[in-house]
mmCIF file with all atom_site columns, C-alpha atoms in Angstrom:
data_model
loop_
_atom_site.group_PDB
_atom_site.id
_atom_site.type_symbol
_atom_site.label_atom_id
_atom_site.label_alt_id
_atom_site.label_comp_id
_atom_site.label_asym_id
_atom_site.label_entity_id
_atom_site.label_seq_id
_atom_site.pdbx_PDB_ins_code
_atom_site.Cartn_x
_atom_site.Cartn_y
_atom_site.Cartn_z
_atom_site.occupancy
_atom_site.B_iso_or_equiv
_atom_site.pdbx_formal_charge
_atom_site.auth_seq_id
_atom_site.auth_comp_id
_atom_site.auth_asym_id
_atom_site.auth_atom_id
_atom_site.pdbx_PDB_model_num
ATOM 1   C CA . MET A 1 1   ? 84.622 -203.611 160.466 1.00 89.00 ? 427 MET A CA 1
ATOM 2   C CA . ILE A 1 2   ? 81.969 -205.637 162.209 1.00 93.00 ? 428 ILE A CA 1
ATOM 3   C CA . THR A 1 3   ? 81.013 -209.110 161.045 1.00 93.00 ? 429 THR A CA 1
ATOM 4   C CA . ILE A 1 4   ? 77.353 -209.965 160.587 1.00 93.00 ? 430 ILE A CA 1
ATOM 5   C CA . PHE A 1 5   ? 76.028 -213.497 160.834 1.00 93.00 ? 431 PHE A CA 1
ATOM 6   C CA . LYS A 1 6   ? 72.558 -214.050 159.385 1.00 90.00 ? 432 LYS A CA 1
ATOM 7   C CA . ASP A 1 7   ? 72.035 -217.444 160.928 1.00 89.00 ? 433 ASP A CA 1
ATOM 8   C CA . ARG A 1 8   ? 73.209 -218.735 164.298 1.00 91.00 ? 434 ARG A CA 1
ATOM 9   C CA . GLN A 1 9   ? 74.348 -221.904 162.528 1.00 91.00 ? 435 GLN A CA 1
ATOM 10  C CA . ASP A 1 10  ? 76.949 -219.835 160.654 1.00 90.00 ? 436 ASP A CA 1
ATOM 11  C CA . ILE A 1 11  ? 78.663 -218.769 163.880 1.00 91.00 ? 437 ILE A CA 1
ATOM 12  C CA . PRO A 1 12  ? 81.875 -220.761 164.419 1.00 90.00 ? 438 PRO A CA 1
ATOM 13  C CA . LYS A 1 13  ? 81.605 -223.195 167.314 1.00 91.00 ? 439 LYS A CA 1
ATOM 14  C CA . THR A 1 14  ? 84.590 -221.455 168.931 1.00 92.00 ? 440 THR A CA 1
ATOM 15  C CA . MET A 1 15  ? 82.595 -218.222 169.346 1.00 93.00 ? 441 MET A CA 1
ATOM 16  C CA . GLU A 1 16  ? 80.071 -217.605 172.101 1.00 96.00 ? 442 GLU A CA 1
ATOM 17  C CA . TYR A 1 17  ? 76.645 -216.300 171.028 1.00 97.00 ? 443 TYR A CA 1
ATOM 18  C CA . VAL A 1 18  ? 74.833 -213.923 173.403 1.00 96.00 ? 444 VAL A CA 1
ATOM 19  C CA . GLU A 1 19  ? 71.062 -213.584 172.887 1.00 95.00 ? 445 GLU A CA 1
ATOM 20  C CA . LEU A 1 20  ? 70.210 -211.609 176.038 1.00 94.00 ? 446 LEU A CA 1
ATOM 21  C CA . ASN A 1 21  ? 72.184 -208.386 175.705 1.00 94.00 ? 447 ASN A CA 1
ATOM 22  C CA . ASP A 1 22  ? 70.544 -206.662 178.653 1.00 93.00 ? 448 ASP A CA 1
ATOM 23  C CA . LEU A 1 23  ? 71.389 -209.465 181.065 1.00 94.00 ? 449 LEU A CA 1
ATOM 24  C CA . PHE A 1 24  ? 74.922 -209.875 179.675 1.00 97.00 ? 450 PHE A CA 1
ATOM 25  C CA . PHE A 1 25  ? 75.537 -206.151 180.058 1.00 94.00 ? 451 PHE A CA 1
ATOM 26  C CA . ASN A 1 26  ? 74.273 -206.063 183.639 1.00 93.00 ? 452 ASN A CA 1
ATOM 27  C CA . GLN A 1 27  ? 76.333 -209.102 184.655 1.00 94.00 ? 453 GLN A CA 1
ATOM 28  C CA . ASN A 1 28  ? 79.543 -208.423 182.708 1.00 95.00 ? 454 ASN A CA 1
ATOM 29  C CA . THR A 1 29  ? 79.945 -205.235 180.704 1.00 94.00 ? 455 THR A CA 1
ATOM 30  C CA . ALA A 1 30  ? 78.753 -202.789 183.370 1.00 91.00 ? 456 ALA A CA 1
ATOM 31  C CA . MET A 1 31  ? 81.857 -203.598 185.427 1.00 92.00 ? 457 MET A CA 1
ATOM 32  C CA . MET A 1 32  ? 84.092 -202.641 182.485 1.00 91.00 ? 458 MET A CA 1
ATOM 33  C CA . ILE A 1 33  ? 82.582 -199.222 181.770 1.00 90.00 ? 459 ILE A CA 1
ATOM 34  C CA . ASP A 1 34  ? 85.229 -196.547 181.383 1.00 88.00 ? 460 ASP A CA 1
ATOM 35  C CA . GLY A 1 35  ? 85.893 -193.441 179.329 1.00 87.00 ? 461 GLY A CA 1
ATOM 36  C CA . GLN A 1 36  ? 85.392 -195.335 176.057 1.00 89.00 ? 462 GLN A CA 1
ATOM 37  C CA . ALA A 1 37  ? 81.698 -195.667 176.839 1.00 91.00 ? 463 ALA A CA 1
ATOM 38  C CA . GLU A 1 38  ? 80.983 -191.961 177.432 1.00 90.00 ? 464 GLU A CA 1
ATOM 39  C CA . LYS A 1 39  ? 80.556 -190.913 173.813 1.00 92.00 ? 465 LYS A CA 1
ATOM 40  C CA . ILE A 1 40  ? 78.503 -194.003 172.922 1.00 92.00 ? 466 ILE A CA 1
ATOM 41  C CA . ILE A 1 41  ? 76.123 -193.414 175.841 1.00 88.00 ? 467 ILE A CA 1
ATOM 42  C CA . GLU A 1 42  ? 75.725 -189.766 174.821 1.00 91.00 ? 468 GLU A CA 1
ATOM 43  C CA . ILE A 1 43  ? 75.118 -190.559 171.140 1.00 92.00 ? 469 ILE A CA 1
ATOM 44  C CA . ILE A 1 44  ? 72.697 -193.446 171.590 1.00 91.00 ? 470 ILE A CA 1
ATOM 45  C CA . ASP A 1 45  ? 70.793 -192.614 174.782 1.00 86.00 ? 471 ASP A CA 1
ATOM 46  C CA . ASP A 1 46  ? 71.464 -188.878 175.026 1.00 86.00 ? 472 ASP A CA 1
ATOM 47  C CA . ALA A 1 47  ? 72.599 -189.491 178.606 1.00 84.00 ? 473 ALA A CA 1
ATOM 48  C CA . LYS A 1 48  ? 75.790 -188.538 180.399 1.00 85.00 ? 474 LYS A CA 1
ATOM 49  C CA . LEU A 1 49  ? 78.034 -190.994 182.216 1.00 83.00 ? 475 LEU A CA 1
ATOM 50  C CA . ILE A 1 50  ? 78.665 -189.364 185.605 1.00 81.00 ? 476 ILE A CA 1
ATOM 51  C CA . SER A 1 51  ? 80.345 -192.260 187.414 1.00 80.00 ? 477 SER A CA 1
ATOM 52  C CA . LYS A 1 52  ? 81.144 -195.902 186.776 1.00 78.00 ? 478 LYS A CA 1
ATOM 53  C CA . TYR A 1 53  ? 77.593 -197.047 187.516 1.00 79.00 ? 479 TYR A CA 1
ATOM 54  C CA . LYS A 1 54  ? 75.527 -193.861 187.142 1.00 74.00 ? 480 LYS A CA 1
ATOM 55  C CA . ILE A 1 55  ? 74.222 -191.846 184.216 1.00 73.00 ? 481 ILE A CA 1
ATOM 56  C CA . LYS A 1 56  ? 72.386 -188.548 184.084 1.00 78.00 ? 482 LYS A CA 1
ATOM 57  C CA . SER A 1 57  ? 69.070 -189.066 182.328 1.00 77.00 ? 483 SER A CA 1
ATOM 58  C CA . ARG A 1 58  ? 68.151 -186.823 179.424 1.00 73.00 ? 484 ARG A CA 1
ATOM 59  C CA . PHE A 1 59  ? 64.554 -186.693 180.624 1.00 70.00 ? 485 PHE A CA 1
ATOM 60  C CA . ASN A 1 60  ? 64.942 -184.910 183.933 1.00 74.00 ? 486 ASN A CA 1
ATOM 61  C CA . ASP A 1 61  ? 68.679 -184.700 184.707 1.00 73.00 ? 487 ASP A CA 1
ATOM 62  C CA . VAL A 1 62  ? 68.271 -187.243 187.505 1.00 75.00 ? 488 VAL A CA 1
ATOM 63  C CA . ALA A 1 63  ? 71.145 -189.638 188.264 1.00 75.00 ? 489 ALA A CA 1
ATOM 64  C CA . ILE A 1 64  ? 70.068 -193.210 187.563 1.00 68.00 ? 490 ILE A CA 1
ATOM 65  C CA . ASP A 1 65  ? 71.803 -196.583 187.543 1.00 72.00 ? 491 ASP A CA 1
ATOM 66  C CA . ILE A 1 66  ? 73.634 -197.579 184.375 1.00 76.00 ? 492 ILE A CA 1
ATOM 67  C CA . ASP A 1 67  ? 71.399 -200.637 184.024 1.00 80.00 ? 493 ASP A CA 1
ATOM 68  C CA . LYS A 1 68  ? 68.684 -198.233 182.806 1.00 85.00 ? 494 LYS A CA 1
ATOM 69  C CA . LEU A 1 69  ? 70.491 -197.701 179.492 1.00 88.00 ? 495 LEU A CA 1
ATOM 70  C CA . SER A 1 70  ? 68.525 -198.787 176.429 1.00 91.00 ? 496 SER A CA 1
ATOM 71  C CA . ALA A 1 71  ? 68.949 -202.340 175.146 1.00 93.00 ? 497 ALA A CA 1
ATOM 72  C CA . GLY A 1 72  ? 70.472 -200.930 171.944 1.00 94.00 ? 498 GLY A CA 1
ATOM 73  C CA . CYS A 1 73  ? 73.099 -198.973 173.862 1.00 93.00 ? 499 CYS A CA 1
ATOM 74  C CA . LYS A 1 74  ? 73.873 -202.031 175.987 1.00 95.00 ? 500 LYS A CA 1
ATOM 75  C CA . THR A 1 75  ? 74.264 -204.136 172.831 1.00 97.00 ? 501 THR A CA 1
ATOM 76  C CA . VAL A 1 76  ? 76.737 -201.662 171.327 1.00 96.00 ? 502 VAL A CA 1
ATOM 77  C CA . LEU A 1 77  ? 78.744 -201.546 174.560 1.00 96.00 ? 503 LEU A CA 1
ATOM 78  C CA . ASN A 1 78  ? 78.736 -205.355 174.750 1.00 97.00 ? 504 ASN A CA 1
ATOM 79  C CA . VAL A 1 79  ? 80.171 -205.552 171.223 1.00 97.00 ? 505 VAL A CA 1
ATOM 80  C CA . MET A 1 80  ? 82.772 -202.894 172.017 1.00 96.00 ? 506 MET A CA 1
ATOM 81  C CA . TYR A 1 81  ? 84.025 -204.561 175.206 1.00 96.00 ? 507 TYR A CA 1
ATOM 82  C CA . TYR A 1 82  ? 83.692 -208.168 173.978 1.00 97.00 ? 508 TYR A CA 1
ATOM 83  C CA . PRO A 1 83  ? 84.580 -208.149 170.259 1.00 96.00 ? 509 PRO A CA 1
ATOM 84  C CA . ASP A 1 84  ? 85.303 -211.898 170.320 1.00 96.00 ? 510 ASP A CA 1
ATOM 85  C CA . LYS A 1 85  ? 81.674 -212.815 171.138 1.00 97.00 ? 511 LYS A CA 1
ATOM 86  C CA . VAL A 1 86  ? 78.627 -212.643 168.837 1.00 97.00 ? 512 VAL A CA 1
ATOM 87  C CA . PHE A 1 87  ? 75.700 -210.525 170.049 1.00 97.00 ? 513 PHE A CA 1
ATOM 88  C CA . CYS A 1 88  ? 72.071 -210.592 168.971 1.00 95.00 ? 514 CYS A CA 1
ATOM 89  C CA . LEU A 1 89  ? 71.188 -207.464 166.995 1.00 94.00 ? 515 LEU A CA 1
ATOM 90  C CA . LYS A 1 90  ? 67.393 -207.559 167.472 1.00 91.00 ? 516 LYS A CA 1
ATOM 91  C CA . GLU A 1 91  ? 67.103 -204.872 170.144 1.00 89.00 ? 517 GLU A CA 1
ATOM 92  C CA . CYS A 1 92  ? 69.042 -202.151 168.315 1.00 90.00 ? 518 CYS A CA 1
ATOM 93  C CA . GLY A 1 93  ? 67.359 -199.052 166.960 1.00 89.00 ? 519 GLY A CA 1
ATOM 94  C CA . ASN A 1 94  ? 68.816 -196.947 164.159 1.00 90.00 ? 520 ASN A CA 1
ATOM 95  C CA . ASN A 1 95  ? 70.857 -194.748 166.510 1.00 90.00 ? 521 ASN A CA 1
ATOM 96  C CA . ALA A 1 96  ? 72.570 -197.827 167.972 1.00 93.00 ? 522 ALA A CA 1
ATOM 97  C CA . LEU A 1 97  ? 72.999 -199.454 164.549 1.00 94.00 ? 523 LEU A CA 1
ATOM 98  C CA . GLU A 1 98  ? 74.739 -196.356 163.156 1.00 92.00 ? 524 GLU A CA 1
ATOM 99  C CA . VAL A 1 99  ? 77.341 -196.503 165.924 1.00 93.00 ? 525 VAL A CA 1
ATOM 100 C CA . LEU A 1 100 ? 77.706 -200.279 165.740 1.00 94.00 ? 526 LEU A CA 1
ATOM 101 C CA . TYR A 1 101 ? 78.217 -200.392 161.971 1.00 93.00 ? 527 TYR A CA 1
ATOM 102 C CA . GLY A 1 102 ? 81.095 -197.940 162.373 1.00 91.00 ? 528 GLY A CA 1
ATOM 103 C CA . PHE A 1 103 ? 83.079 -200.260 164.660 1.00 92.00 ? 529 PHE A CA 1
ATOM 104 C CA . GLU A 1 104 ? 86.383 -201.622 163.426 1.00 92.00 ? 530 GLU A CA 1
ATOM 105 C CA . LYS A 1 105 ? 85.761 -204.999 165.086 1.00 94.00 ? 531 LYS A CA 1
ATOM 106 C CA . GLY A 1 106 ? 82.952 -206.982 166.639 1.00 96.00 ? 532 GLY A CA 1
ATOM 107 C CA . ASN A 1 107 ? 80.351 -209.609 165.769 1.00 96.00 ? 533 ASN A CA 1
ATOM 108 C CA . VAL A 1 108 ? 76.564 -209.541 165.572 1.00 96.00 ? 534 VAL A CA 1
ATOM 109 C CA . CYS A 1 109 ? 73.791 -211.847 164.415 1.00 94.00 ? 535 CYS A CA 1
ATOM 110 C CA . SER A 1 110 ? 70.256 -211.268 163.126 1.00 91.00 ? 536 SER A CA 1
ATOM 111 C CA . GLU A 1 111 ? 67.957 -213.363 160.963 1.00 88.00 ? 537 GLU A CA 1
ATOM 112 C CA . TYR A 1 112 ? 66.447 -210.242 159.393 1.00 85.00 ? 538 TYR A CA 1
ATOM 113 C CA . ALA A 1 113 ? 67.913 -207.059 157.955 1.00 84.00 ? 539 ALA A CA 1
ATOM 114 C CA . LEU A 1 114 ? 68.816 -204.304 160.382 1.00 87.00 ? 540 LEU A CA 1
ATOM 115 C CA . ILE A 1 115 ? 70.769 -201.736 158.396 1.00 89.00 ? 541 ILE A CA 1
ATOM 116 C CA . PRO A 1 116 ? 71.396 -198.037 159.029 1.00 88.00 ? 542 PRO A CA 1
ATOM 117 C CA . PHE A 1 117 ? 71.251 -195.916 155.871 1.00 83.00 ? 543 PHE A CA 1
ATOM 118 C CA . GLY A 1 118 ? 74.689 -194.443 156.559 1.00 82.00 ? 544 GLY A CA 1
ATOM 119 C CA . MET A 1 119 ? 76.536 -197.779 156.660 1.00 85.00 ? 545 MET A CA 1
ATOM 120 C CA . VAL A 1 120 ? 80.012 -197.814 155.131 1.00 85.00 ? 546 VAL A CA 1
ATOM 121 C CA . SER A 1 121 ? 81.109 -201.453 154.999 1.00 88.00 ? 547 SER A CA 1
ATOM 122 C CA . VAL A 1 122 ? 80.664 -204.663 156.946 1.00 90.00 ? 548 VAL A CA 1
ATOM 123 C CA . MET A 1 123 ? 81.871 -208.241 156.740 1.00 88.00 ? 549 MET A CA 1
ATOM 124 C CA . VAL A 1 124 ? 79.103 -210.791 156.264 1.00 89.00 ? 550 VAL A CA 1
ATOM 125 C CA . GLN A 1 125 ? 79.423 -214.470 157.059 1.00 87.00 ? 551 GLN A CA 1
ATOM 126 C CA . GLY A 1 126 ? 77.140 -216.883 155.249 1.00 79.00 ? 552 GLY A CA 1
ATOM 127 C CA . LYS A 1 127 ? 76.991 -220.642 155.167 1.00 75.00 ? 553 LYS A CA 1
ATOM 128 C CA . THR A 1 128 ? 79.782 -220.936 152.619 1.00 75.00 ? 554 THR A CA 1
ATOM 129 C CA . ASP A 1 129 ? 81.615 -217.624 152.372 1.00 80.00 ? 555 ASP A CA 1
ATOM 130 C CA . ARG A 1 130 ? 82.684 -214.329 153.881 1.00 86.00 ? 556 ARG A CA 1
ATOM 131 C CA . MET A 1 131 ? 82.629 -211.064 151.992 1.00 89.00 ? 557 MET A CA 1
ATOM 132 C CA . VAL A 1 132 ? 82.751 -207.337 152.503 1.00 91.00 ? 558 VAL A CA 1
ATOM 133 C CA . ILE A 1 133 ? 79.633 -205.383 151.564 1.00 90.00 ? 559 ILE A CA 1
ATOM 134 C CA . SER A 1 134 ? 79.892 -201.627 151.219 1.00 90.00 ? 560 SER A CA 1
ATOM 135 C CA . ASP A 1 135 ? 76.393 -200.381 150.458 1.00 88.00 ? 561 ASP A CA 1
ATOM 136 C CA . TYR A 1 136 ? 72.893 -200.578 151.868 1.00 89.00 ? 562 TYR A CA 1
ATOM 137 C CA . GLU A 1 137 ? 71.163 -202.188 148.864 1.00 89.00 ? 563 GLU A CA 1
ATOM 138 C CA . THR A 1 138 ? 73.719 -204.995 148.484 1.00 89.00 ? 564 THR A CA 1
ATOM 139 C CA . LEU A 1 139 ? 73.556 -205.778 152.203 1.00 90.00 ? 565 LEU A CA 1
ATOM 140 C CA . LYS A 1 140 ? 69.758 -205.823 152.121 1.00 89.00 ? 566 LYS A CA 1
ATOM 141 C CA . GLU A 1 141 ? 69.853 -208.162 149.131 1.00 89.00 ? 567 GLU A CA 1
ATOM 142 C CA . TRP A 1 142 ? 72.313 -210.477 150.935 1.00 88.00 ? 568 TRP A CA 1
ATOM 143 C CA . TRP A 1 143 ? 70.029 -210.612 153.964 1.00 87.00 ? 569 TRP A CA 1
ATOM 144 C CA . ASP A 1 144 ? 66.932 -211.240 151.853 1.00 85.00 ? 570 ASP A CA 1
ATOM 145 C CA . ASN A 1 145 ? 68.443 -213.868 149.547 1.00 80.00 ? 571 ASN A CA 1
ATOM 146 C CA . GLU A 1 146 ? 70.962 -215.786 151.655 1.00 53.00 ? 572 GLU A CA 1
ATOM 147 C CA . LYS A 1 147 ? 69.545 -219.219 152.394 1.00 49.00 ? 573 LYS A CA 1
#
């Protein structure tokens, strides 16, 4: 399950935090794209991966560069390919969050609650403890009350 950090100060010093998902994707993750990314790209952006650096747009079936993926899709792919880093969650919409919260590993950070209704369970890391949360309301309460 993914681990959520509410505050950047809670991220262990041994882990790298990435704020700019779009830039990180374009400079690093795009080179790693393979078959694992196909389903994620289809689910989140309703686009089809047609080659390593090209997707077919859902809007007009035109082939466009992979850097045109949404920031949410790029964030999810960053987490998938770099599960040892912590990525900012701010640019994810619900479709990206639903995929991300289903991951078996990965790390994200957001100061405010970003929770898909269909979440199953996540690990949360606060200032003093780690715990597994398995429902929307409890996770929302953790985000709202953790100081």
